[in-house]
Amino acid sequence: MSYSRGGGGGGENPNNASGSGRKFTIKPFRSYSQMDVPSARSTFASLASAMDEIHHRNASTLSFEELYRNAYNLVLHKHGGLLYDGARDRLAVHLRRSGGSLARLAREG
């Protein structure tokens, strides 16, 4: 497989374009578009819903690969604070509810 642009072939260097001394390089595609705040909030809302399902022991329908990808994309696009604060808040709500249920059971029992 040859990467040269020149005619000839022979002993040409595949990194040398037409013998001109310039290197032919392939750069990876990089998307420079950042995730906007509304779509970051929407992505986190789906993660928050999944966290609630996990807390209610209904995780059979969740795609953990998709959840991981969503969390990764939030961090990648500089919305890690939203992910961290949101996960902390969802966990706090769950613990308050669980603690309240346990306190009621202890009083009744």
mmCIF file of C-alpha atoms in Angstrom:
data_model
loop_
_atom_site.group_PDB
_atom_site.id
_atom_site.type_symbol
_atom_site.label_atom_id
_atom_site.label_comp_id
_atom_site.label_asym_id
_atom_site.label_seq_id
_atom_site.Cartn_x
_atom_site.Cartn_y
_atom_site.Cartn_z
ATOM 1 C CA MET A 1 0.000 0.000 0.000
ATOM 2 C CA SER A 2 1.512 3.285 -1.068
ATOM 3 C CA TYR A 3 0.674 6.715 0.240
ATOM 4 C CA SER A 4 2.702 8.687 -2.259
ATOM 5 C CA ARG A 5 1.035 10.960 -4.776
ATOM 6 C CA GLY A 6 3.685 10.766 -7.429
ATOM 7 C CA GLY A 7 3.722 8.594 -10.500
ATOM 8 C CA GLY A 8 6.570 6.106 -10.707
ATOM 9 C CA GLY A 9 6.317 3.845 -7.710
ATOM 10 C CA GLY A 10 9.668 2.081 -7.405
ATOM 11 C CA GLY A 11 11.543 2.874 -4.221
ATOM 12 C CA GLU A 12 9.607 5.933 -3.176
ATOM 13 C CA ASN A 13 9.189 6.613 0.502
ATOM 14 C CA PRO A 14 5.494 6.189 1.420
ATOM 15 C CA ASN A 15 5.775 9.202 3.755
ATOM 16 C CA ASN A 16 7.217 11.425 1.041
ATOM 17 C CA ALA A 17 4.690 13.180 -1.213
ATOM 18 C CA SER A 18 5.955 13.186 -4.824
ATOM 19 C CA GLY A 19 9.550 13.330 -3.695
ATOM 20 C CA SER A 20 9.142 16.938 -2.575
ATOM 21 C CA GLY A 21 10.411 16.304 0.930
ATOM 22 C CA ARG A 22 7.046 16.940 2.589
ATOM 23 C CA LYS A 23 5.617 14.192 4.726
ATOM 24 C CA PHE A 24 2.127 12.899 4.128
ATOM 25 C CA THR A 25 0.435 12.449 7.501
ATOM 26 C CA ILE A 26 -3.011 11.289 8.442
ATOM 27 C CA LYS A 27 -4.419 13.120 11.415
ATOM 28 C CA PRO A 28 -7.241 11.649 13.487
ATOM 29 C CA PHE A 29 -10.639 13.262 13.197
ATOM 30 C CA ARG A 30 -11.395 15.553 16.110
ATOM 31 C CA SER A 31 -14.757 17.064 16.678
ATOM 32 C CA TYR A 32 -14.358 20.445 18.320
ATOM 33 C CA SER A 33 -18.013 21.071 18.972
ATOM 34 C CA GLN A 34 -18.792 21.296 22.650
ATOM 35 C CA MET A 35 -21.933 19.871 24.211
ATOM 36 C CA ASP A 36 -24.274 22.742 25.036
ATOM 37 C CA VAL A 37 -25.803 23.092 28.502
ATOM 38 C CA PRO A 38 -29.366 22.023 27.561
ATOM 39 C CA SER A 39 -28.160 18.790 25.962
ATOM 40 C CA ALA A 40 -25.830 18.168 28.940
ATOM 41 C CA ARG A 41 -28.813 18.557 31.287
ATOM 42 C CA SER A 42 -30.864 16.231 29.092
ATOM 43 C CA THR A 43 -28.073 13.650 29.154
ATOM 44 C CA PHE A 44 -27.825 13.924 32.923
ATOM 45 C CA ALA A 45 -31.612 13.586 33.257
ATOM 46 C CA SER A 46 -31.388 10.191 31.563
ATOM 47 C CA LEU A 47 -28.557 9.238 33.941
ATOM 48 C CA ALA A 48 -30.597 10.430 36.948
ATOM 49 C CA SER A 49 -33.540 8.347 35.794
ATOM 50 C CA ALA A 50 -31.239 5.329 35.496
ATOM 51 C CA MET A 51 -29.890 5.963 39.015
ATOM 52 C CA ASP A 52 -33.454 5.933 40.336
ATOM 53 C CA GLU A 53 -34.117 2.645 38.532
ATOM 54 C CA ILE A 54 -30.981 1.150 40.085
ATOM 55 C CA HIS A 55 -32.065 2.321 43.547
ATOM 56 C CA HIS A 56 -35.479 0.709 42.992
ATOM 57 C CA ARG A 57 -33.780 -2.521 41.855
ATOM 58 C CA ASN A 58 -35.123 -2.255 38.287
ATOM 59 C CA ALA A 59 -31.787 -2.315 36.479
ATOM 60 C CA SER A 60 -32.632 -5.184 34.114
ATOM 61 C CA THR A 61 -33.638 -2.890 31.249
ATOM 62 C CA LEU A 62 -30.676 -0.509 31.503
ATOM 63 C CA SER A 63 -27.750 -0.492 29.122
ATOM 64 C CA PHE A 64 -24.729 0.098 31.319
ATOM 65 C CA GLU A 65 -22.593 0.676 28.225
ATOM 66 C CA GLU A 66 -24.877 3.542 27.187
ATOM 67 C CA LEU A 67 -24.891 4.980 30.716
ATOM 68 C CA TYR A 68 -21.092 4.855 30.845
ATOM 69 C CA ARG A 69 -20.848 6.530 27.430
ATOM 70 C CA ASN A 70 -23.229 9.306 28.543
ATOM 71 C CA ALA A 71 -21.237 9.920 31.736
ATOM 72 C CA TYR A 72 -17.968 9.867 29.764
ATOM 73 C CA ASN A 73 -19.309 12.370 27.242
ATOM 74 C CA LEU A 74 -20.412 14.739 29.999
ATOM 75 C CA VAL A 75 -16.905 14.736 31.467
ATOM 76 C CA LEU A 76 -15.298 14.940 28.029
ATOM 77 C CA HIS A 77 -17.305 18.060 27.176
ATOM 78 C CA LYS A 78 -16.457 19.808 30.459
ATOM 79 C CA HIS A 79 -19.715 19.052 32.286
ATOM 80 C CA GLY A 80 -18.130 16.912 35.010
ATOM 81 C CA GLY A 81 -19.392 19.270 37.696
ATOM 82 C CA LEU A 82 -22.960 18.705 36.555
ATOM 83 C CA LEU A 83 -22.395 14.951 36.700
ATOM 84 C CA TYR A 84 -20.735 15.048 40.126
ATOM 85 C CA ASP A 85 -23.231 17.427 41.747
ATOM 86 C CA GLY A 86 -26.197 15.670 40.179
ATOM 87 C CA ALA A 87 -25.045 12.200 41.258
ATOM 88 C CA ARG A 88 -24.386 13.498 44.776
ATOM 89 C CA ASP A 89 -27.847 15.062 44.957
ATOM 90 C CA ARG A 90 -29.600 11.943 43.592
ATOM 91 C CA LEU A 91 -27.775 9.783 46.120
ATOM 92 C CA ALA A 92 -28.665 12.180 48.963
ATOM 93 C CA VAL A 93 -32.363 12.040 47.992
ATOM 94 C CA HIS A 94 -32.237 8.243 47.904
ATOM 95 C CA LEU A 95 -30.522 8.049 51.305
ATOM 96 C CA ARG A 96 -33.031 10.452 52.875
ATOM 97 C CA ARG A 97 -35.940 8.377 51.583
ATOM 98 C CA SER A 98 -34.331 5.125 52.727
ATOM 99 C CA GLY A 99 -33.447 6.605 56.107
ATOM 100 C CA GLY A 100 -37.006 7.897 56.568
ATOM 101 C CA SER A 101 -38.413 4.458 55.728
ATOM 102 C CA LEU A 102 -36.067 2.780 58.176
ATOM 103 C CA ALA A 103 -36.934 5.256 60.947
ATOM 104 C CA ARG A 104 -40.675 4.616 60.433
ATOM 105 C CA LEU A 105 -40.119 0.853 60.532
ATOM 106 C CA ALA A 106 -38.073 1.168 63.729
ATOM 107 C CA ARG A 107 -40.820 3.222 65.428
ATOM 108 C CA GLU A 108 -43.548 0.817 64.327
ATOM 109 C CA GLY A 109 -41.627 -2.335 65.164
#
